[in-house]
PDB file of C-alpha atoms in Angstrom:
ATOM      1  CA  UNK A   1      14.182  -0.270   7.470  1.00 53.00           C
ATOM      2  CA  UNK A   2      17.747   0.429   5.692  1.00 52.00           C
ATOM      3  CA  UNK A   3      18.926  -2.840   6.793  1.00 57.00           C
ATOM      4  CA  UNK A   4      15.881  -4.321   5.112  1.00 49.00           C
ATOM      5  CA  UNK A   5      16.231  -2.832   1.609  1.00 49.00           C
ATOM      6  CA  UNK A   6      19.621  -3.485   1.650  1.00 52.00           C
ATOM      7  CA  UNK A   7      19.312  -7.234   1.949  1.00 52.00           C
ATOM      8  CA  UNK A   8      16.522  -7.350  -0.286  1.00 50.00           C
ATOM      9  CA  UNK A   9      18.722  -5.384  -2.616  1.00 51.00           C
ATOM     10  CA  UNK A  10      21.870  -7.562  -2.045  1.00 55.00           C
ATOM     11  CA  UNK A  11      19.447 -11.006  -2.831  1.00 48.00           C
ATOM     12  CA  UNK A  12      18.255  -9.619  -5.771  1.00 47.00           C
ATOM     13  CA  UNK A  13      21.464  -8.038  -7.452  1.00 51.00           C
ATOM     14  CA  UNK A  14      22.875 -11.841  -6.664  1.00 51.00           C
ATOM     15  CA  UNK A  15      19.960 -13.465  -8.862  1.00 45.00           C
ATOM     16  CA  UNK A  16      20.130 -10.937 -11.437  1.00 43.00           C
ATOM     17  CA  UNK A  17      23.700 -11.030 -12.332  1.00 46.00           C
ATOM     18  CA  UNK A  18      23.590 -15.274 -13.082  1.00 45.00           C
ATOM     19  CA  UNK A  19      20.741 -14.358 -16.037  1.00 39.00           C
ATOM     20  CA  UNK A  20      23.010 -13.999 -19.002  1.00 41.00           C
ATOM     21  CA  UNK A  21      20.425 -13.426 -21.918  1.00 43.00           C
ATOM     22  CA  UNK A  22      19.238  -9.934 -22.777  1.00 47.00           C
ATOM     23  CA  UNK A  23      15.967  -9.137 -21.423  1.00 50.00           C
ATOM     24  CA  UNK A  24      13.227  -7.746 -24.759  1.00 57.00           C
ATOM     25  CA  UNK A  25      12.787  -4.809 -24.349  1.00 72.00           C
ATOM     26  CA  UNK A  26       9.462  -2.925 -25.749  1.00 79.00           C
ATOM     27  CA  UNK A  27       8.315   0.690 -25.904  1.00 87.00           C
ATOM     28  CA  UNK A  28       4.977   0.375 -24.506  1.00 90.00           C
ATOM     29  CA  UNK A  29       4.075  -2.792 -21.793  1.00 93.00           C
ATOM     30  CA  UNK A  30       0.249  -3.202 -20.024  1.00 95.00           C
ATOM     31  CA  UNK A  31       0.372  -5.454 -16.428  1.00 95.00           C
ATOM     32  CA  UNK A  32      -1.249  -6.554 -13.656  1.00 97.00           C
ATOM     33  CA  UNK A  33      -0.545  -6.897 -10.394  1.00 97.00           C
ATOM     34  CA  UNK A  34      -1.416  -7.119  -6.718  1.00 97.00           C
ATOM     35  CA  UNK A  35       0.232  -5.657  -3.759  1.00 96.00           C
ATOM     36  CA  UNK A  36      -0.096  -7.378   0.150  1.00 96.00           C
ATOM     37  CA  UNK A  37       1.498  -4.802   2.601  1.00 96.00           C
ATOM     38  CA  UNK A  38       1.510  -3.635   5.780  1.00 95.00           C
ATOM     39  CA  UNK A  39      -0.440  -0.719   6.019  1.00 93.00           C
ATOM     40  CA  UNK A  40      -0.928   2.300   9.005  1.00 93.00           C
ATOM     41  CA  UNK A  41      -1.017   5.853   9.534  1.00 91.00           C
ATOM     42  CA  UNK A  42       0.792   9.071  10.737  1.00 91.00           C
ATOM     43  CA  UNK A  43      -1.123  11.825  12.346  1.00 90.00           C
ATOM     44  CA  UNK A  44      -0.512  15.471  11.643  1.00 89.00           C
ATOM     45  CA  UNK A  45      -2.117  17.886  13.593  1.00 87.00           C
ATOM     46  CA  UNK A  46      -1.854  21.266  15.895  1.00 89.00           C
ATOM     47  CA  UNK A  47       0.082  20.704  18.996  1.00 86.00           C
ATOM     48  CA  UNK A  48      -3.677  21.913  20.712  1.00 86.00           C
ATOM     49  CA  UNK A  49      -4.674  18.313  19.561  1.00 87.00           C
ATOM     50  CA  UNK A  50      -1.565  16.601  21.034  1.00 88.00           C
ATOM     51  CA  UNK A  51      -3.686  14.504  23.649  1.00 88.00           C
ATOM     52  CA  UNK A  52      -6.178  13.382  21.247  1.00 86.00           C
ATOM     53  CA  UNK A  53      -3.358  12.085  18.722  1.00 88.00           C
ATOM     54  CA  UNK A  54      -1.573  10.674  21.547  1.00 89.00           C
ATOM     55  CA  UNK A  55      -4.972   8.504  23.345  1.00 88.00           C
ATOM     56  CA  UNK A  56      -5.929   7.146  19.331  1.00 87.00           C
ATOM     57  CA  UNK A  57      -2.190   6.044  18.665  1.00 88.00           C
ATOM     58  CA  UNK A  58      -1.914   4.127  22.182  1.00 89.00           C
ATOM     59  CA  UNK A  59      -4.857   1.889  21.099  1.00 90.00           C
ATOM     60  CA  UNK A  60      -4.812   2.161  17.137  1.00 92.00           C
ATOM     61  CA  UNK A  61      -2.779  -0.952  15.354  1.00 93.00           C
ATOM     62  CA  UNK A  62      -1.342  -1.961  11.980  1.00 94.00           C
ATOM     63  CA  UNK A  63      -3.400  -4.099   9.291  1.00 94.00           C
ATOM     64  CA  UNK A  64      -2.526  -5.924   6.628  1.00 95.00           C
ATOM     65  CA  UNK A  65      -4.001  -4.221   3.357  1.00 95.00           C
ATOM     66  CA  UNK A  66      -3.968  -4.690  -0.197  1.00 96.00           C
ATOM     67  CA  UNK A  67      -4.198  -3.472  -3.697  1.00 96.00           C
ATOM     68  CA  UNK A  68      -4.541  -4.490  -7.480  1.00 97.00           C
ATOM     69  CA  UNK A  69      -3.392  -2.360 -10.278  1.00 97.00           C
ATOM     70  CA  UNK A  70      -3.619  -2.019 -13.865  1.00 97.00           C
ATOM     71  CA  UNK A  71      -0.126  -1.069 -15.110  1.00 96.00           C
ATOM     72  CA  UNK A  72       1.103   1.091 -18.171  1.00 96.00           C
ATOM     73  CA  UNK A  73       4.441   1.368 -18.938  1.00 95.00           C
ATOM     74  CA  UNK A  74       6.511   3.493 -21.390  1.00 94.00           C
ATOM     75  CA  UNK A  75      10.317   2.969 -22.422  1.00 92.00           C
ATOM     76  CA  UNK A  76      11.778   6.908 -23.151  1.00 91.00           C
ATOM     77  CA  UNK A  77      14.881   5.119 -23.175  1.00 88.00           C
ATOM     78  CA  UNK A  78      16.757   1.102 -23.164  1.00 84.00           C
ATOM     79  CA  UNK A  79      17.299   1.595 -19.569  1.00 88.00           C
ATOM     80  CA  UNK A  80      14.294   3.702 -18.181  1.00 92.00           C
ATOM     81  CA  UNK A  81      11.138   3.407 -18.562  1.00 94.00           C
ATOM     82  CA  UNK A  82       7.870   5.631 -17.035  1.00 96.00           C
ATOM     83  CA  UNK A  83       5.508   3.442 -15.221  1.00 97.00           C
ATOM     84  CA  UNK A  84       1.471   4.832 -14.701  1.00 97.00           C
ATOM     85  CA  UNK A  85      -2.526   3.177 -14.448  1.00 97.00           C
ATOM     86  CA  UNK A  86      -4.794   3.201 -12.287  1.00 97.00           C
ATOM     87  CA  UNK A  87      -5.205   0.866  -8.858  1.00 95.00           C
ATOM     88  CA  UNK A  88      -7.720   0.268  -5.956  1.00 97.00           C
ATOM     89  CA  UNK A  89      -6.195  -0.007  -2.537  1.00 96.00           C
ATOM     90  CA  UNK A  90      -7.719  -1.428   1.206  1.00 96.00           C
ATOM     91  CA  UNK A  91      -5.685   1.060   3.566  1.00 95.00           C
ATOM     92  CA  UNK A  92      -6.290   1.121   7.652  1.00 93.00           C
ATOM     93  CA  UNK A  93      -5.885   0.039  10.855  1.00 93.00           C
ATOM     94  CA  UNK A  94      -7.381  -1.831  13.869  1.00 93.00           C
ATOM     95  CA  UNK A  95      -7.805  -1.378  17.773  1.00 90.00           C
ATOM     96  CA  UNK A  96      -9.496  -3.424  20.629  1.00 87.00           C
ATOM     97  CA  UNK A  97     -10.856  -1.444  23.003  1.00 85.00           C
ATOM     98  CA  UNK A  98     -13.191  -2.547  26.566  1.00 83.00           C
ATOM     99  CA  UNK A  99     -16.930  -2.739  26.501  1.00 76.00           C
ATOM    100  CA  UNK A 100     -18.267  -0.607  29.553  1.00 73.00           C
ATOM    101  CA  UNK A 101     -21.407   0.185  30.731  1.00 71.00           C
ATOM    102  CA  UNK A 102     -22.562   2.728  33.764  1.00 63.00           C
ATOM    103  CA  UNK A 103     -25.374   0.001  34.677  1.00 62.00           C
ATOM    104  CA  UNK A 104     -22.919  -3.097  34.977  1.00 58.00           C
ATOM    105  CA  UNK A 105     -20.686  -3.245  38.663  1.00 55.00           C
ATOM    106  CA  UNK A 106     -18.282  -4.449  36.795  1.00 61.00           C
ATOM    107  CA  UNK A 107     -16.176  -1.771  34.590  1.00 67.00           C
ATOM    108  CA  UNK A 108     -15.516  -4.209  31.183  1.00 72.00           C
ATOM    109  CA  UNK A 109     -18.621  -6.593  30.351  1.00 78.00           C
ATOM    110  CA  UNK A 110     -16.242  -7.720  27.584  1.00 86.00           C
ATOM    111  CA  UNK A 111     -14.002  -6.738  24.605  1.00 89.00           C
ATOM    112  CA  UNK A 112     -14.991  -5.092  20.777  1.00 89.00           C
ATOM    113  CA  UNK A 113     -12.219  -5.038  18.006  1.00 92.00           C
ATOM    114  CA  UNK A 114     -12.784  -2.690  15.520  1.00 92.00           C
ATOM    115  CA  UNK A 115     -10.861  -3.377  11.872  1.00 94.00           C
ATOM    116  CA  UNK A 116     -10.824   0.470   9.971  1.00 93.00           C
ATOM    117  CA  UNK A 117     -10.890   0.138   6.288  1.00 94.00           C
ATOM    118  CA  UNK A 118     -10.503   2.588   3.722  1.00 93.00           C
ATOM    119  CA  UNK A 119     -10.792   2.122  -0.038  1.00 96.00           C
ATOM    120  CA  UNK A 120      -9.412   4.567  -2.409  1.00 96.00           C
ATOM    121  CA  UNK A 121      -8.736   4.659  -6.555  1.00 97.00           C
ATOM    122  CA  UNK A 122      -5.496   5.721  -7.841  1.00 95.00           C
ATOM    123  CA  UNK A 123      -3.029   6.901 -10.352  1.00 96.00           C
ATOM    124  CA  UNK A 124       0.623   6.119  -9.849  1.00 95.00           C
ATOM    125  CA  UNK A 125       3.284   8.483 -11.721  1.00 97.00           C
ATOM    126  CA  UNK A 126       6.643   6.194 -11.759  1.00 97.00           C
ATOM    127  CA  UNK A 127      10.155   6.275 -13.202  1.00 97.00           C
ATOM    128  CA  UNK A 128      11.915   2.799 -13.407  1.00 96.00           C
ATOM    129  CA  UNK A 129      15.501   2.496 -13.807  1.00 95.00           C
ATOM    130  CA  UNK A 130      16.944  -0.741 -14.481  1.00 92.00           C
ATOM    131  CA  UNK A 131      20.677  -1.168 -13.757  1.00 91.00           C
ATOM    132  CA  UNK A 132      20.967  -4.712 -15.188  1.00 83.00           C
ATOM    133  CA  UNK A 133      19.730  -5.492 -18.681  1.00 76.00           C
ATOM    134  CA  UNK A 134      19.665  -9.350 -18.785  1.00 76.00           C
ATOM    135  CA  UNK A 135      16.719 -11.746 -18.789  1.00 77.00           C
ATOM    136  CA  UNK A 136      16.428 -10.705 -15.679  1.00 87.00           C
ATOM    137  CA  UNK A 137      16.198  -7.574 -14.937  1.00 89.00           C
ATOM    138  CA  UNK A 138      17.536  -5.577 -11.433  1.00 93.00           C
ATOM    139  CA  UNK A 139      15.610  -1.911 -11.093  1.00 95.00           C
ATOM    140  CA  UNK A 140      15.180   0.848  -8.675  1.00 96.00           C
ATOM    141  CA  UNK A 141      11.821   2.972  -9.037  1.00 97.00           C
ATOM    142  CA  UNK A 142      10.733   6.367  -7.237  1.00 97.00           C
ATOM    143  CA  UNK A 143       7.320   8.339  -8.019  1.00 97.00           C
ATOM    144  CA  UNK A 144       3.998  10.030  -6.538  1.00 97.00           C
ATOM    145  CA  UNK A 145       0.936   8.277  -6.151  1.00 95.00           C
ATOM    146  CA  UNK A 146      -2.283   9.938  -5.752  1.00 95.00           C
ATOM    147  CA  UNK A 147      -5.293   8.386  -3.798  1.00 95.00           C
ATOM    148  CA  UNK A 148      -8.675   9.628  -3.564  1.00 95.00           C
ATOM    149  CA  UNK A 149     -10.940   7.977  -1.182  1.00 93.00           C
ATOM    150  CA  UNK A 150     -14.268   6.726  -2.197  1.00 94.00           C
ATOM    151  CA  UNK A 151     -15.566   4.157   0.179  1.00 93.00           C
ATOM    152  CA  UNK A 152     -15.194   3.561   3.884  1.00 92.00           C
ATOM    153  CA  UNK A 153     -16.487   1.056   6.922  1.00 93.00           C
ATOM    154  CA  UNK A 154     -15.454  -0.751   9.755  1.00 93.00           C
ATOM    155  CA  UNK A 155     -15.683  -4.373  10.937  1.00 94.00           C
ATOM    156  CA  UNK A 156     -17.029  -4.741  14.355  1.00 92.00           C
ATOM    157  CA  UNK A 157     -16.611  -7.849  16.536  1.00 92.00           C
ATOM    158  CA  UNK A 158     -18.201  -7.574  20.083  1.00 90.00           C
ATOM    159  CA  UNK A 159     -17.184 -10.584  22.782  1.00 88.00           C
ATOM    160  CA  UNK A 160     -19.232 -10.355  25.732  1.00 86.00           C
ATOM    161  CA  UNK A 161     -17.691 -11.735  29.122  1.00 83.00           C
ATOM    162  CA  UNK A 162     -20.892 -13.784  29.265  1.00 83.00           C
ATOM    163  CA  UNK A 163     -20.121 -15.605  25.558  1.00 81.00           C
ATOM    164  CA  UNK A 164     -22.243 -13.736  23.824  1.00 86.00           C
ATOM    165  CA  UNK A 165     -20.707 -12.263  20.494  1.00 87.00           C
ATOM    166  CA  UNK A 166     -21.795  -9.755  17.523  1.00 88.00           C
ATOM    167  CA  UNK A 167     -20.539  -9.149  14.392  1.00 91.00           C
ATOM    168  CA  UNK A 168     -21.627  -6.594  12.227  1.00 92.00           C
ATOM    169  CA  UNK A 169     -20.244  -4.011   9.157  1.00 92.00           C
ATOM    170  CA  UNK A 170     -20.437  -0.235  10.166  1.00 91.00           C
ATOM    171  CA  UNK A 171     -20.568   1.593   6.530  1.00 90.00           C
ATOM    172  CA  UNK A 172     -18.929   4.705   6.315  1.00 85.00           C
ATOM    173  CA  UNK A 173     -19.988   8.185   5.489  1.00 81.00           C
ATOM    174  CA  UNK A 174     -18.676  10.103   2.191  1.00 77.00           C
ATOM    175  CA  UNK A 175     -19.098  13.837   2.543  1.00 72.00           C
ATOM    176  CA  UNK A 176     -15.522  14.169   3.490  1.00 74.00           C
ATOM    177  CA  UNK A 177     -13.625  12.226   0.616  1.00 83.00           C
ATOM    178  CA  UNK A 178     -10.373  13.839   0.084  1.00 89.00           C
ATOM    179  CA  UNK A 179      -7.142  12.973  -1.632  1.00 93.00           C
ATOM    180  CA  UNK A 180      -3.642  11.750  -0.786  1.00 95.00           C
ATOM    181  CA  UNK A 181      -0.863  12.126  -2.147  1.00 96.00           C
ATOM    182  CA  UNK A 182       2.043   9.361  -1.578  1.00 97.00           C
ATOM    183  CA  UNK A 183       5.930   9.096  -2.006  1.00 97.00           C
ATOM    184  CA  UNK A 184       6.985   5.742  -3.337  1.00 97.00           C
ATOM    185  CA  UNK A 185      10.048   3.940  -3.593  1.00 97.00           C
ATOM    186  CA  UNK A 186      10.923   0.129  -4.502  1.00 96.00           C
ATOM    187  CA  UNK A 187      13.743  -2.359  -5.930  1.00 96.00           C
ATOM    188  CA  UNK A 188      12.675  -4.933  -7.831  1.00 95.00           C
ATOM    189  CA  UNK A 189      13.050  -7.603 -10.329  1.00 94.00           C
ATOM    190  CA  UNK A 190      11.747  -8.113 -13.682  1.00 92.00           C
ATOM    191  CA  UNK A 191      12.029 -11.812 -15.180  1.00 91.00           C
ATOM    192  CA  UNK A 192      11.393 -12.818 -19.005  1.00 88.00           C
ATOM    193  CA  UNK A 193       8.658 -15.891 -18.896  1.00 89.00           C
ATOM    194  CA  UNK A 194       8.547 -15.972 -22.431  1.00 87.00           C
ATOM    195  CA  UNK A 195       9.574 -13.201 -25.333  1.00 83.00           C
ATOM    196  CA  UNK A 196       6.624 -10.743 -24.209  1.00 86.00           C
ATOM    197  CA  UNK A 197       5.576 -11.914 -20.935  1.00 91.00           C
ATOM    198  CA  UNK A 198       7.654 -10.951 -17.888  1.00 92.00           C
ATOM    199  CA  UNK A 199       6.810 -11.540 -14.428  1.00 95.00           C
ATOM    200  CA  UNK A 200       7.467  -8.784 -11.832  1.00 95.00           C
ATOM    201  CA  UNK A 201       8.660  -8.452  -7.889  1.00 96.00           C
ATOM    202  CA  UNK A 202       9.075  -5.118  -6.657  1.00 96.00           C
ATOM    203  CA  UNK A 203       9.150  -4.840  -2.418  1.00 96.00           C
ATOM    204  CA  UNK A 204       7.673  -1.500  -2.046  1.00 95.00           C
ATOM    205  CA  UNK A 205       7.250   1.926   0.214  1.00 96.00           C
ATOM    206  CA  UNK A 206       4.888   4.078   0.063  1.00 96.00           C
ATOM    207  CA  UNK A 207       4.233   7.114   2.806  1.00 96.00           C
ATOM    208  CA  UNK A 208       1.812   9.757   2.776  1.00 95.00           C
ATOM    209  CA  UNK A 209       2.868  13.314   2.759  1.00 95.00           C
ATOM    210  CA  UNK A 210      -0.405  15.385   1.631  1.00 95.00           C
ATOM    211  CA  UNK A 211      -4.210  15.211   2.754  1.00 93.00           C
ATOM    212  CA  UNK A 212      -6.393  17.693   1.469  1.00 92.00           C
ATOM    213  CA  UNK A 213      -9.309  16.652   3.877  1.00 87.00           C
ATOM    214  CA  UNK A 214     -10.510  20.258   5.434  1.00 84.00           C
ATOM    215  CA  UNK A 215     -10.076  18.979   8.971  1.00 84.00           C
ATOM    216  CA  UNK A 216      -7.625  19.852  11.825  1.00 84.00           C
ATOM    217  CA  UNK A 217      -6.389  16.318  12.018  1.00 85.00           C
ATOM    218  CA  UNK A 218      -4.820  14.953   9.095  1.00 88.00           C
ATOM    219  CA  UNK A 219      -4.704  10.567   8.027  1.00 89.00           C
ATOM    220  CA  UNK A 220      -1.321  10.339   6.233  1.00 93.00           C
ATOM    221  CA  UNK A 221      -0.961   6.324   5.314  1.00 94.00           C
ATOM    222  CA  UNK A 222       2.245   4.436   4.788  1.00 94.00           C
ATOM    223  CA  UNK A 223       3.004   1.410   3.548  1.00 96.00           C
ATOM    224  CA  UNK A 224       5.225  -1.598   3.242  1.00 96.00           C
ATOM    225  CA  UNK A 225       4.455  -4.426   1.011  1.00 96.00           C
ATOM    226  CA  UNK A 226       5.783  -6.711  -2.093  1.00 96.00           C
ATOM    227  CA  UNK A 227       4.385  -6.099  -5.497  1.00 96.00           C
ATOM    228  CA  UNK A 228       3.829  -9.161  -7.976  1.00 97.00           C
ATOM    229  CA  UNK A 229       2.383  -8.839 -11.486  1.00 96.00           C
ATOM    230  CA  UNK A 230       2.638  -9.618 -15.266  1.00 96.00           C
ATOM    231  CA  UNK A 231       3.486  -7.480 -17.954  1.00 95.00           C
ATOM    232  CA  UNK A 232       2.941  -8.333 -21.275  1.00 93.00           C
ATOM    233  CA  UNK A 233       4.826  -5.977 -24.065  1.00 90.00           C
ATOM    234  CA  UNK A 234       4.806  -4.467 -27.252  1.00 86.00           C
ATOM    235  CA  UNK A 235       6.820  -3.223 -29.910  1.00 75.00           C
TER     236      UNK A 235
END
């Protein structure tokens, strides 16, 4: 993971430092963006729930996720500015797991993949700190996002060793939304399209620390994804 944001840091100082002209800066700059990544989860729980932690993460898997973001940003000064909005993210994970049945002589009568998502609304609390001002711009950001959950399901896909198959959408039950609270890191460039529009690219991290579902076993999400979006300023 260093190695990664090292390169991507490397690539992008390189392509920053050939832009010679002087980026426009403004004190106040609204965006949009979208954000791919690779998204999965950490357990946290009492070491009497060891086995149960340990049998979910041997079958449980990575997705790819998402999310889309409005973006505020503030300059406080040339250099820095405080980044905030609000976003909607896809979080989860998948698993495939056997089909058995006590009435088949067989012990699998065929396969079901399960694909776990979770949808949650945000507010990001950022600080970006750019340490080259040309028209493009080289940055390093570090903040807090907070999640709260308000919508789950799952998508089911059932294949039968006889070829029959079902598909279906499981929705999920809400009387145990909670919120998360995330650490997140990211280098990035920002590139002048035209005097107030900028287009950004900001590979991302993002891991959970805090759940405050009441439950013994606590979700903690991470992610690692790429951030694109436009920014449009003014003065």
């Amino acid at each position: 993971m260093k190695r990664y944001f090292l390169i991507v840091a490397g690539i992008l100082f390189t392509f920053s430092s050939q832009a010679q002209d002087i980026f426009q800066n403004h004190k106040f700059r609204i965006g949009l963006s979208v954000t791919p990544f690779y998204s999965y989860r950490n357990i946290k729980a009492p070491d009497s729930f060891q086995s149960v932690v340990d049998e979910v993460n041997s079958i449980d898997k990575a997705k790819i996720g998402y999310s889309t973001s409005l973006n505020l940003l503030f300059a406080i000064q040339k250099r820095i500015t405080v980044e905030t909005g609000v976003w909607f993210m896809d979080r989860g994970y998948k698993n495939r797991v056997s089909i058995t049945t006590v009435n088949s002589p067989s012990p699998s009568i065929g396969t079901a993949k399960y694909r776990y998502h979770y949808n949650y609304v945000g507010i990001p609390l950022k600080v970006n700190l750019y340490l080259v001002n040309r028209k493009v711009r080289l940055f390093v950001s570090g903040g807090i996002n907070s999640s709260m959950l308000v919508a789950s399901f799952q998508n089911v896909n059932l294949q039968y060793d006889d070829g029959r198959s079902v598909k279906e959408r499981v929705k999920g039950n809400l009387d145990n939304t909670y919120l998360i609270l995330s650490a997140v890191a990211g280098v990035g460039l920002d590139i002048q399209l035209v005097k107030r529009l900028s287009l950004r690219f900001e590979p991302m991290f993002s891991y959970g620390f805090y759940n405050s579902q009441d439950s013994n076993i606590h979700y903690l999400p991470y992610e690692i994804g790429g951030t694109i979006g436009l920014h449009l300023g003014f003065k």
